[in-house]
CSV table of C-alpha atoms in Angstrom, one decimal:
chain,number,residue,atom,x,y,z
N,1,MET,CA,37.1,16.9,-72.7
N,2,ALA,CA,37.7,15.5,-69.3
N,3,ALA,CA,37.3,17.4,-66.1
N,4,THR,CA,40.0,17.7,-63.8
N,5,LEU,CA,39.8,18.2,-59.8
N,6,PRO,CA,41.2,21.2,-58.7
N,7,ALA,CA,44.5,21.3,-57.1
N,8,SER,CA,44.8,20.8,-53.5
N,9,SER,CA,46.1,23.7,-51.5
N,10,PHE,CA,48.0,21.3,-49.1
N,11,PRO,CA,51.8,20.3,-50.1
N,12,ASP,CA,52.3,17.1,-51.6
N,13,ASP,CA,54.2,15.5,-48.6
N,14,LYS,CA,51.0,16.0,-46.3
N,15,LYS,CA,48.3,14.8,-48.6
N,16,MET,CA,48.2,11.1,-47.3
N,17,GLN,CA,49.9,11.7,-44.0
N,18,ARG,CA,48.1,10.1,-41.1
N,19,SER,CA,48.6,11.4,-37.6
N,20,ASP,CA,49.9,8.8,-34.9
N,21,PRO,CA,48.0,8.7,-31.7
N,22,ARG,CA,49.6,10.6,-29.1
N,23,GLY,CA,49.8,9.7,-25.5
N,24,GLY,CA,48.1,6.8,-23.8
N,25,PRO,CA,44.9,5.9,-21.8
N,26,PRO,CA,43.9,8.0,-19.0
N,27,VAL,CA,45.6,7.4,-15.8
N,28,ARG,CA,43.2,6.5,-12.9
N,29,ARG,CA,43.6,8.8,-10.2
N,30,GLN,CA,44.9,7.3,-6.9
N,31,SER,CA,44.5,10.4,-4.6
N,32,LEU,CA,42.1,8.3,-2.1
N,33,PRO,CA,42.6,4.7,-2.8
N,34,TRP,CA,40.6,3.7,0.2
N,35,ALA,CA,37.5,5.6,-0.6
N,36,ASP,CA,35.7,3.0,-2.8
N,37,ALA,CA,36.5,0.3,0.0
N,38,VAL,CA,35.0,2.6,2.7
N,39,PHE,CA,32.0,3.3,0.5
N,40,SER,CA,31.5,-0.2,-0.3
N,41,ALA,CA,31.7,-1.0,3.3
N,42,LEU,CA,29.3,1.5,4.3
N,43,THR,CA,26.6,0.5,1.8
N,44,HIS,CA,27.0,-3.2,2.8
N,45,GLY,CA,26.7,-2.3,6.4
N,46,ALA,CA,23.4,-0.3,5.7
N,47,ALA,CA,22.0,-3.2,4.2
N,48,TRP,CA,23.0,-5.8,6.9
N,49,LEU,CA,22.0,-3.3,9.6
N,50,THR,CA,18.2,-3.4,7.9
N,51,LEU,CA,18.2,-7.1,8.1
N,52,ALA,CA,19.7,-7.2,11.6
N,53,THR,CA,17.0,-4.8,12.7
N,54,LEU,CA,14.3,-6.8,11.2
N,55,ALA,CA,15.7,-10.0,12.7
N,56,GLY,CA,15.9,-8.2,16.3
N,57,ILE,CA,12.2,-7.1,15.8
N,58,ILE,CA,11.1,-10.7,15.1
N,59,VAL,CA,13.2,-12.0,18.0
N,60,SER,CA,12.0,-9.5,20.5
N,61,LEU,CA,8.5,-10.2,19.5
N,62,PHE,CA,8.8,-13.9,20.1
N,63,ILE,CA,10.5,-13.5,23.3
N,64,GLY,CA,7.9,-11.2,24.5
N,65,ALA,CA,5.2,-13.3,23.2
N,66,ALA,CA,6.5,-16.5,24.6
N,67,PRO,CA,4.4,-16.9,27.6
N,68,ALA,CA,1.1,-16.4,25.7
N,69,ILE,CA,2.5,-18.8,23.0
N,70,ARG,CA,3.0,-21.6,25.6
N,71,GLU,CA,-0.1,-20.9,27.4
N,72,PHE,CA,-2.6,-20.6,24.4
N,73,GLY,CA,-0.8,-21.8,21.4
N,74,LEU,CA,-2.5,-21.8,18.0
N,75,GLY,CA,-6.0,-21.8,20.0
N,76,PHE,CA,-5.1,-18.1,20.3
N,77,PHE,CA,-6.5,-17.6,16.7
N,78,THR,CA,-9.7,-19.3,17.2
N,79,SER,CA,-10.7,-18.0,20.6
N,80,THR,CA,-12.9,-14.8,20.8
N,81,GLU,CA,-12.6,-14.6,24.5
N,82,TRP,CA,-10.5,-11.7,25.7
N,83,ASP,CA,-10.7,-11.3,29.7
N,84,PRO,CA,-7.8,-9.7,31.5
N,85,VAL,CA,-9.2,-10.5,34.7
N,86,GLN,CA,-9.5,-14.3,34.4
N,87,GLU,CA,-6.2,-14.2,32.1
N,88,LYS,CA,-8.1,-15.6,29.2
N,89,PHE,CA,-7.1,-14.1,25.8
N,90,GLY,CA,-7.9,-15.0,22.2
N,91,GLY,CA,-7.1,-12.8,19.1
N,92,LEU,CA,-9.8,-13.9,16.7
N,93,VAL,CA,-11.8,-10.8,17.2
N,94,MET,CA,-8.9,-8.5,16.5
N,95,ILE,CA,-7.6,-10.3,13.6
N,96,TYR,CA,-11.1,-10.4,12.0
N,97,GLY,CA,-11.4,-6.8,12.8
N,98,THR,CA,-8.0,-6.0,11.1
N,99,LEU,CA,-8.8,-8.1,8.0
N,100,MET,CA,-12.4,-6.9,7.4
N,101,THR,CA,-11.5,-3.3,7.8
N,102,SER,CA,-8.6,-3.6,5.4
N,103,LEU,CA,-10.8,-5.3,2.9
N,104,ILE,CA,-13.6,-2.6,3.2
N,105,ALA,CA,-10.9,-0.1,2.5
N,106,LEU,CA,-9.7,-1.8,-0.5
N,107,LEU,CA,-13.1,-2.4,-1.9
N,108,ILE,CA,-13.7,1.4,-1.8
N,109,ALA,CA,-10.3,2.7,-2.3
N,110,VAL,CA,-9.2,0.7,-5.5
N,111,PRO,CA,-12.1,1.8,-7.8
N,112,VAL,CA,-11.8,5.3,-6.5
N,113,SER,CA,-8.2,5.6,-7.2
N,114,PHE,CA,-8.6,3.9,-10.5
N,115,GLY,CA,-11.1,6.6,-11.5
N,116,ILE,CA,-9.0,9.4,-10.2
N,117,ALA,CA,-5.7,8.2,-12.1
N,118,LEU,CA,-7.8,7.7,-15.4
N,119,PHE,CA,-9.2,11.2,-15.0
N,120,LEU,CA,-6.0,12.9,-14.2
N,121,THR,CA,-4.1,11.0,-17.3
N,122,GLU,CA,-6.6,10.8,-20.0
N,123,LEU,CA,-9.8,13.1,-19.3
N,124,SER,CA,-8.8,16.1,-17.2
N,125,PRO,CA,-8.0,19.4,-19.0
N,126,SER,CA,-4.6,20.5,-18.6
N,127,TRP,CA,-5.1,23.5,-16.3
N,128,LEU,CA,-6.9,21.3,-13.8
N,129,ARG,CA,-4.5,18.3,-13.9
N,130,ARG,CA,-1.7,19.5,-11.8
N,131,PRO,CA,-3.7,21.5,-8.8
N,132,LEU,CA,-6.2,18.3,-8.7
N,133,GLY,CA,-3.4,15.7,-8.5
N,134,THR,CA,-1.6,17.9,-5.8
N,135,ALA,CA,-4.8,18.3,-3.7
N,136,ILE,CA,-5.2,14.5,-3.7
N,137,GLU,CA,-1.6,14.0,-2.7
N,138,LEU,CA,-1.9,16.2,0.1
N,139,LEU,CA,-4.5,14.0,1.7
N,140,ALA,CA,-1.9,11.9,2.6
N,141,ALA,CA,-0.1,14.7,4.7
N,142,VAL,CA,-3.1,14.8,7.1
N,143,PRO,CA,-2.2,13.1,10.4
N,144,SER,CA,-4.2,10.0,11.1
N,145,ILE,CA,-5.5,11.3,14.4
N,146,VAL,CA,-7.3,14.2,12.5
N,147,TYR,CA,-8.9,11.6,10.3
N,148,GLY,CA,-10.0,9.7,13.5
N,149,MET,CA,-11.4,13.0,15.1
N,150,TRP,CA,-13.0,13.9,12.0
N,151,GLY,CA,-14.5,10.4,11.6
N,152,LEU,CA,-15.9,10.4,15.1
N,153,LEU,CA,-17.3,13.9,15.3
N,154,VAL,CA,-18.4,14.6,11.8
N,155,PHE,CA,-18.7,11.4,9.5
N,156,SER,CA,-20.2,9.2,12.1
N,157,PRO,CA,-23.4,11.0,12.6
N,158,ILE,CA,-23.7,11.5,8.6
N,159,LEU,CA,-23.1,7.9,8.1
N,160,SER,CA,-25.6,6.8,10.9
N,161,ALA,CA,-28.3,8.9,9.2
N,162,TYR,CA,-27.7,8.9,5.6
N,163,VAL,CA,-26.3,5.3,5.0
N,164,GLN,CA,-26.7,3.1,7.9
N,165,GLN,CA,-30.4,3.7,8.6
N,166,PRO,CA,-31.5,3.5,4.9
N,167,LEU,CA,-29.6,0.3,4.4
N,168,GLN,CA,-31.4,-1.4,7.2
N,169,ALA,CA,-34.8,-0.2,5.9
N,170,MET,CA,-33.9,-1.6,2.5
N,171,PHE,CA,-32.1,-4.8,3.3
N,172,GLY,CA,-33.2,-5.5,6.8
N,173,ASN,CA,-35.3,-8.5,5.6
N,174,VAL,CA,-33.0,-9.9,3.1
N,175,PRO,CA,-31.5,-13.2,4.4
N,176,VAL,CA,-27.7,-12.4,3.8
N,177,LEU,CA,-27.8,-8.6,3.3
N,178,GLY,CA,-29.7,-8.3,6.5
N,179,ALA,CA,-27.4,-9.8,8.8
N,180,LEU,CA,-24.7,-7.8,7.2
N,181,PHE,CA,-26.6,-4.4,7.9
N,182,SER,CA,-28.1,-5.5,11.3
N,183,GLY,CA,-27.1,-3.9,14.7
N,184,PRO,CA,-27.6,-0.4,16.0
N,185,PRO,CA,-26.8,2.3,13.4
N,186,VAL,CA,-24.7,4.4,15.5
N,187,GLY,CA,-21.9,5.4,13.1
N,188,ILE,CA,-19.1,3.6,14.7
N,189,GLY,CA,-17.9,0.0,13.8
N,190,LEU,CA,-16.2,-2.1,11.0
N,191,LEU,CA,-17.9,-0.1,8.2
N,192,ALA,CA,-17.1,3.3,9.6
N,193,ALA,CA,-13.6,2.2,10.1
N,194,GLY,CA,-13.0,0.7,6.7
N,195,ILE,CA,-14.4,3.8,4.9
N,196,ILE,CA,-12.0,6.0,7.0
N,197,LEU,CA,-9.0,3.8,6.0
N,198,ALA,CA,-10.2,4.0,2.2
N,199,ILE,CA,-10.0,7.7,2.5
N,200,MET,CA,-6.5,7.4,3.9
N,201,VAL,CA,-5.2,5.0,1.4
N,202,ILE,CA,-6.8,6.5,-1.8
N,203,PRO,CA,-3.9,9.1,-1.9
N,204,PHE,CA,-1.2,6.4,-2.1
N,205,ILE,CA,-2.9,4.0,-4.7
N,206,ALA,CA,-4.1,6.9,-6.7
N,207,ALA,CA,-0.7,8.5,-7.0
N,208,VAL,CA,1.0,5.2,-8.0
N,209,MET,CA,-1.6,4.3,-10.6
N,210,ARG,CA,-1.2,8.0,-12.1
N,211,ASP,CA,2.4,7.7,-12.4
N,212,VAL,CA,2.5,4.3,-13.9
N,213,PHE,CA,-0.4,5.4,-16.4
N,214,GLU,CA,1.8,8.4,-17.5
N,215,VAL,CA,4.7,6.1,-18.5
N,216,THR,CA,2.5,4.2,-21.1
N,217,PRO,CA,4.2,5.0,-24.6
N,218,PRO,CA,1.8,7.6,-26.3
N,219,MET,CA,2.2,5.8,-29.6
N,220,LEU,CA,0.4,2.7,-28.3
N,221,LYS,CA,-2.6,4.9,-27.0
N,222,GLU,CA,-2.6,6.8,-30.4
N,223,SER,CA,-2.6,3.7,-32.2
N,224,ALA,CA,-5.6,2.4,-30.4
N,225,TYR,CA,-7.5,5.7,-30.8
N,226,ALA,CA,-6.6,5.4,-34.6
N,227,LEU,CA,-8.2,2.1,-34.6
N,228,GLY,CA,-11.5,3.5,-33.3
N,229,SER,CA,-11.0,2.5,-29.7
N,230,THR,CA,-12.7,4.5,-26.9
N,231,THR,CA,-11.0,5.7,-24.0
N,232,TRP,CA,-12.2,3.0,-21.8
N,233,GLU,CA,-11.1,0.3,-24.2
N,234,VAL,CA,-7.7,2.2,-24.6
N,235,VAL,CA,-7.4,2.1,-20.8
N,236,TRP,CA,-8.5,-1.4,-20.3
N,237,LYS,CA,-6.8,-3.0,-23.2
N,238,VAL,CA,-3.5,-0.9,-23.7
N,239,VAL,CA,-2.8,1.1,-20.5
N,240,LEU,CA,-3.5,-1.5,-17.8
N,241,PRO,CA,-1.7,-4.6,-19.6
N,242,TYR,CA,1.3,-2.3,-20.0
N,243,THR,CA,1.2,-1.1,-16.4
N,244,LYS,CA,-0.2,-4.1,-14.4
N,245,THR,CA,2.8,-4.6,-12.4
N,246,GLY,CA,2.9,-0.9,-11.1
N,247,VAL,CA,-1.1,-1.0,-10.5
N,248,VAL,CA,-0.7,-4.3,-8.4
N,249,GLY,CA,2.3,-2.7,-6.5
N,250,GLY,CA,0.3,0.4,-5.6
N,251,ILE,CA,-2.7,-1.8,-4.4
N,252,MET,CA,-0.3,-3.7,-2.2
N,253,LEU,CA,1.1,-0.3,-0.9
N,254,GLY,CA,-2.4,0.8,0.1
N,255,LEU,CA,-3.2,-2.5,1.8
N,256,GLY,CA,0.0,-2.4,3.8
N,257,ARG,CA,-0.9,1.2,5.2
N,258,ALA,CA,-4.5,-0.1,5.9
N,259,LEU,CA,-3.3,-2.9,8.0
N,260,GLY,CA,-0.9,-0.8,10.1
N,261,GLU,CA,-3.3,2.1,10.8
N,262,THR,CA,-3.8,2.8,14.4
N,263,MET,CA,-5.2,6.2,15.7
N,264,ALA,CA,-7.7,6.5,12.8
N,265,VAL,CA,-9.1,3.1,13.5
N,266,THR,CA,-9.2,3.3,17.2
N,267,PHE,CA,-11.4,6.4,17.2
N,268,VAL,CA,-14.3,4.9,14.8
N,269,ILE,CA,-14.3,1.0,15.2
N,270,GLY,CA,-15.8,1.0,18.6
N,271,ASN,CA,-13.1,-0.9,20.6
N,272,PHE,CA,-15.4,-3.6,21.5
N,273,ASN,CA,-14.2,-7.2,21.8
N,274,GLN,CA,-17.1,-9.2,20.5
N,275,LEU,CA,-18.0,-11.4,17.3
N,276,GLN,CA,-21.5,-12.1,18.1
N,277,SER,CA,-22.5,-11.4,14.5
N,278,LEU,CA,-21.1,-10.6,11.0
N,279,SER,CA,-22.7,-7.2,11.0
N,280,LEU,CA,-20.9,-4.3,9.6
N,281,PHE,CA,-22.4,-1.9,11.8
N,282,GLU,CA,-21.4,-3.6,15.2
N,283,ALA,CA,-18.8,-2.2,17.2
N,284,ALA,CA,-15.5,-4.4,16.9
N,285,ASN,CA,-11.8,-4.2,17.5
N,286,SER,CA,-8.7,-4.5,15.5
N,287,ILE,CA,-5.1,-5.5,16.5
N,288,THR,CA,-3.7,-1.9,16.1
N,289,SER,CA,-6.5,-0.6,18.2
N,290,ALA,CA,-6.2,-3.2,20.9
N,291,LEU,CA,-2.5,-2.4,21.2
N,292,ALA,CA,-3.0,1.3,21.5
N,293,ASN,CA,-5.7,0.9,24.1
N,294,GLU,CA,-4.4,-1.6,26.6
N,295,PHE,CA,-0.6,-1.8,26.1
N,296,ALA,CA,-0.1,1.2,28.5
N,297,GLU,CA,-2.0,-0.4,31.4
N,298,ALA,CA,-1.4,-4.0,30.7
N,299,GLY,CA,0.6,-5.6,33.6
N,300,GLU,CA,3.5,-8.0,33.2
N,301,GLY,CA,2.2,-11.5,32.5
N,302,LEU,CA,-0.2,-13.1,30.1
N,303,HIS,CA,-1.9,-9.7,29.5
N,304,GLN,CA,1.1,-8.1,28.1
N,305,ALA,CA,2.4,-11.3,26.6
N,306,SER,CA,-0.9,-11.6,24.7
N,307,LEU,CA,-0.9,-8.1,23.3
N,308,ILE,CA,2.7,-8.9,22.1
N,309,TYR,CA,1.4,-11.9,20.5
N,310,LEU,CA,-1.1,-9.9,18.4
N,311,GLY,CA,1.9,-7.7,17.3
N,312,LEU,CA,3.5,-10.8,16.1
N,313,VAL,CA,0.3,-11.9,14.5
N,314,LEU,CA,0.2,-8.4,12.5
N,315,PHE,CA,3.8,-8.7,11.6
N,316,PHE,CA,2.9,-12.0,10.3
N,317,ILE,CA,0.0,-10.8,8.2
N,318,THR,CA,2.1,-8.0,6.9
N,319,PHE,CA,4.8,-10.3,5.9
N,320,VAL,CA,2.3,-12.7,4.1
N,321,VAL,CA,0.7,-9.8,2.1
N,322,LEU,CA,4.1,-8.4,1.1
N,323,ALA,CA,5.2,-12.0,0.1
N,324,LEU,CA,2.2,-12.7,-1.9
N,325,SER,CA,2.5,-9.3,-3.9
N,326,LYS,CA,6.0,-10.3,-4.7
N,327,VAL,CA,5.1,-13.7,-5.9
N,328,LEU,CA,2.2,-12.0,-7.9
N,329,LEU,CA,4.5,-9.3,-9.3
N,330,SER,CA,7.0,-11.8,-10.5
N,331,GLN,CA,4.3,-13.9,-12.3
N,332,LEU,CA,3.1,-10.8,-14.0
N,333,LYS,CA,6.6,-10.0,-15.2
N,334,LYS,CA,6.8,-13.5,-16.4
N,335,GLY,CA,3.8,-13.1,-18.3
N,336,GLU,CA,4.7,-10.0,-20.1
N,337,GLY,CA,5.0,-10.1,-23.9
N,338,ARG,CA,2.7,-13.4,-24.1
N,339,THR,CA,-0.3,-13.3,-26.0
N,340,ALA,CA,-3.7,-13.8,-24.1
């Protein structure tokens, strides 16, 4: 016997009836028709104001450094003489000190920051992860002058007694290393400034590395662990390839911080304009420390113009570093998804 469907409770004339759409699309409110135009003008103005400020800084530096540029030209970059009395100036000592201290800082800070980020994201217990990460980030809040005073009064004697003197005893007779570790072990110089800079940039690099490590999809890491990979293999072959753009960006951020640091370097670098040897223990000078020490007392003329010339050189170095980082990041993005 065929089954029959139960009768509908609706009337027959409403069974197949479709309701027609009522009303129209929402009407755009025109209470403030000029608001979008004003907002667009303000945002465009802010962007152009930033570019105008940057252009103004460059122009003012060129105008201020014009007498030194006309007098010394490109020879300013190869001369080590800095004599305000005879008005003979060269910036090689300061340029070398700036680049060397930043290089030392990166050589120390990048591995340490990588270890911190690796521990916080992969190895640290959950109860320790947040307070330890917060404590490391708080290092960025310490004023640079405090780092400088601590480096001069506390760290320099420790560095002299427990690092510089043992290094000279071990490598003093080695041809290349002996030259790097020669000089008086007094605890100030390029090495001390580089270590202080490393301590200052570690929070920036470590924070960026930790954040980018945390955005790695858990499925990728769990799959690698399921295939028998160790923690190091997971980080080296999965996490780093996935986050290489952010890691490079964090390193460049730390490098920019190291290049522009002033007070901490001024306290511990020695502020001595000499390039007699390549020793890391010798007192030296940097662009920022030279500007901090001499600009207030520099008279109008070649002395002041040469200091502004140094500022222009530092601006150019920072610009080149940022440009190279942009090129490197663009190349990394182009290579994403390709097989090795």
